């Protein structure tokens, strides 16, 4: 089973009209480039977080691949905000202790991610290529679940960045193969499908 | 091979002893009979000694001079370990250290340890393989992991070969109902507890958590037949002499089964409904846990052969033919 984790494209932050397009113009172009790259991999399934910035990114992928986007709230970003507006510590430093009402601890979030991933593994077959449209926290949770190391490593993931994992049960080299991390597209080279890292892009 | 088995009068231990004897090994059992049964080890020598009694253990080692040790003796309830942490650390850690000290002193060459899927803890992406990062969630799981580390250190210092066998959920009984699990009224193992409720010996079966994000909301576990586990011990013990690399090895079927599914199979086997009561989740209980069992196959040529309905049928036959097993 191949998993393509796709981070949502650039979005407008702050207050917004729910009917309005949530992605920025640049975000739409990022999503289109990612969708184009993904379509060439002939994905077999498309799942998305229910949050609008992911959902709208998934719609663009759906249009390019002919797949129907299935919503799965387990792909949502960690809920990490206080109603009272107090400043919270980084969730990965506050892993187990009860978060403020309505928020999720890192542990609870990881459990949600682990359940979603375990279910995929349970139903896995070799020819599956699944696109999961999600958020940066999900990339970190997957990495930490598979590799350990707690919060020693944080992953940089650009808007519409793609990370490609392969699940190979029983492979003595390792059940999980990381093919690529944070594949992104320079806006000027959208058509020749080059990709560069986020670090290169921001340099 | 001269094999000393600690905890050999217990559930997994007694099945393993039977198979060791059948394979022609010379077996001595050490057990304090706290949960184990004398009648479960009728065909071999039993010394009633506590593993915390290093002098008593020492004389058994001196007399028998084992070439191999299989170390089952331990306390095994995650839930109880939260309430009685000191006893768990004492029996499981100090007890294991005593056994290792005597192994080092008498030159034991092979060591097989009963570890547990509890070392993985949660959260984990399942199936878990042996290289998954460990996150024990209970003092019990912690003691099993610390024992694994301690065994690795002793082995490095002495050249002993070892395997830390991480069992998933042992269940089932002998085909002819001649041997099985003793699960008293305080037992927490799902299958005997469910059978107790099905027989009307308990008012209901309490299911802890029906809000797990699984298909039917109940927790997913990997049940493995105790005969398969016992067979694995013999294979591993014999396989270790070929100089294979030492370390942790999962023993599971690699098939997740929900609490609901297990109860459905029990209904098919027993022809009776199990009265259930939904209770909240228990702390330290993983919502999902199942094994990637490939390493045991690649390294020792072992895989679990017995299916879920076989597990349930043999357990049902055992508990209904030996009512004392539920007292
Ligand atoms: N049953 C399972 O599903 C399971 C799963 C994972 C790991 N394990 C491990 O496997 C081992 C055997 O489990 P089991 O299910 O057969 O349990 P059990 O309780 O039937 O067996 C343990 C045996 O050790 C003996 N014992 C306990 N404390 C002792 C002491 N201080 N000195 C001497 N003997 C002592 C008991 O009398 C008993 O015979 C344990 O180490 C357990 O942690 C079991």
GROMACS .gro file of C-alpha atoms and ligand atoms in nm, chain B residues 7 9-13 30-36 49-51 72-76 91 114-116 140 144 167-170, ligand 1:
model
   75
  210UNK     CA    1   0.633  -2.049   3.630
  212UNK     CA    2   0.277  -2.467   3.658
  213UNK     CA    3   0.097  -2.166   3.510
  214UNK     CA    4  -0.117  -2.140   3.199
  215UNK     CA    5   0.134  -2.090   2.917
  216UNK     CA    6   0.406  -2.264   3.117
  233UNK     CA    7   1.017  -2.395   3.963
  234UNK     CA    8   0.693  -2.233   4.072
  235UNK     CA    9   0.556  -2.084   4.394
  236UNK     CA   10   0.205  -2.203   4.295
  237UNK     CA   11   0.061  -1.855   4.357
  238UNK     CA   12  -0.150  -1.887   4.042
  239UNK     CA   13  -0.002  -2.208   3.905
  252UNK     CA   14   1.022  -2.217   4.529
  253UNK     CA   15   0.971  -1.843   4.494
  254UNK     CA   16   1.191  -1.668   4.238
  275UNK     CA   17   0.747  -1.750   3.273
  276UNK     CA   18   0.714  -1.670   3.644
  277UNK     CA   19   0.572  -1.321   3.686
  278UNK     CA   20   0.268  -1.122   3.784
  279UNK     CA   21   0.071  -1.044   3.473
  294UNK     CA   22   0.846  -1.000   4.147
  317UNK     CA   23   0.783  -1.427   2.846
  318UNK     CA   24   0.754  -1.070   2.738
  319UNK     CA   25   0.430  -0.913   2.629
  343UNK     CA   26   0.334  -0.424   3.417
  347UNK     CA   27   0.842  -0.647   3.088
  370UNK     CA   28   0.300  -1.267   2.339
  371UNK     CA   29  -0.026  -1.116   2.234
  372UNK     CA   30  -0.340  -1.253   2.405
  373UNK     CA   31  -0.306  -1.618   2.501
  531LIG     N1   32  -0.142  -1.505   2.926
  531LIG     C1   33  -0.114  -1.406   2.842
  531LIG     O1   34  -0.197  -1.368   2.759
  531LIG     C2   35   0.019  -1.339   2.845
  531LIG     C3   36   0.046  -1.237   2.754
  531LIG     C4   37   0.168  -1.176   2.756
  531LIG     C5   38   0.264  -1.217   2.845
  531LIG     N2   39   0.237  -1.315   2.933
  531LIG     C6   40   0.344  -1.356   3.028
  531LIG     O2   41   0.360  -1.495   3.022
  531LIG     C7   42   0.397  -1.547   3.149
  531LIG     C8   43   0.306  -1.660   3.186
  531LIG     O3   44   0.172  -1.611   3.186
  531LIG     P1   45   0.050  -1.706   3.221
  531LIG     O4   46  -0.066  -1.653   3.147
  531LIG     O5   47   0.089  -1.845   3.203
  531LIG     O6   48   0.030  -1.668   3.374
  531LIG     P2   49   0.017  -1.762   3.503
  531LIG     O7   50  -0.016  -1.672   3.616
  531LIG     O8   51  -0.073  -1.876   3.474
  531LIG     O9   52   0.164  -1.818   3.519
  531LIG     C9   53   0.262  -1.758   3.597
  531LIG    C10   54   0.325  -1.866   3.681
  531LIG    O10   55   0.430  -1.809   3.757
  531LIG    C11   56   0.415  -1.849   3.892
  531LIG     N3   57   0.472  -1.743   3.976
  531LIG    C12   58   0.425  -1.617   3.992
  531LIG     N4   59   0.503  -1.550   4.078
  531LIG    C13   60   0.603  -1.635   4.115
  531LIG    C14   61   0.714  -1.623   4.202
  531LIG     N5   62   0.738  -1.508   4.267
  531LIG     N6   63   0.796  -1.729   4.215
  531LIG    C15   64   0.772  -1.844   4.149
  531LIG     N7   65   0.668  -1.861   4.066
  531LIG    C16   66   0.584  -1.758   4.050
  531LIG    C17   67   0.269  -1.869   3.913
  531LIG    O11   68   0.239  -1.955   4.020
  531LIG    C18   69   0.228  -1.927   3.780
  531LIG    O12   70   0.240  -2.066   3.779
  531LIG    C19   71   0.396  -1.430   3.244
  531LIG    O13   72   0.527  -1.382   3.256
  531LIG    C20   73   0.310  -1.328   3.172
  531LIG    O14   74   0.346  -1.197   3.210
  531LIG    C21   75   0.117  -1.379   2.936
   0.00000   0.00000   0.00000
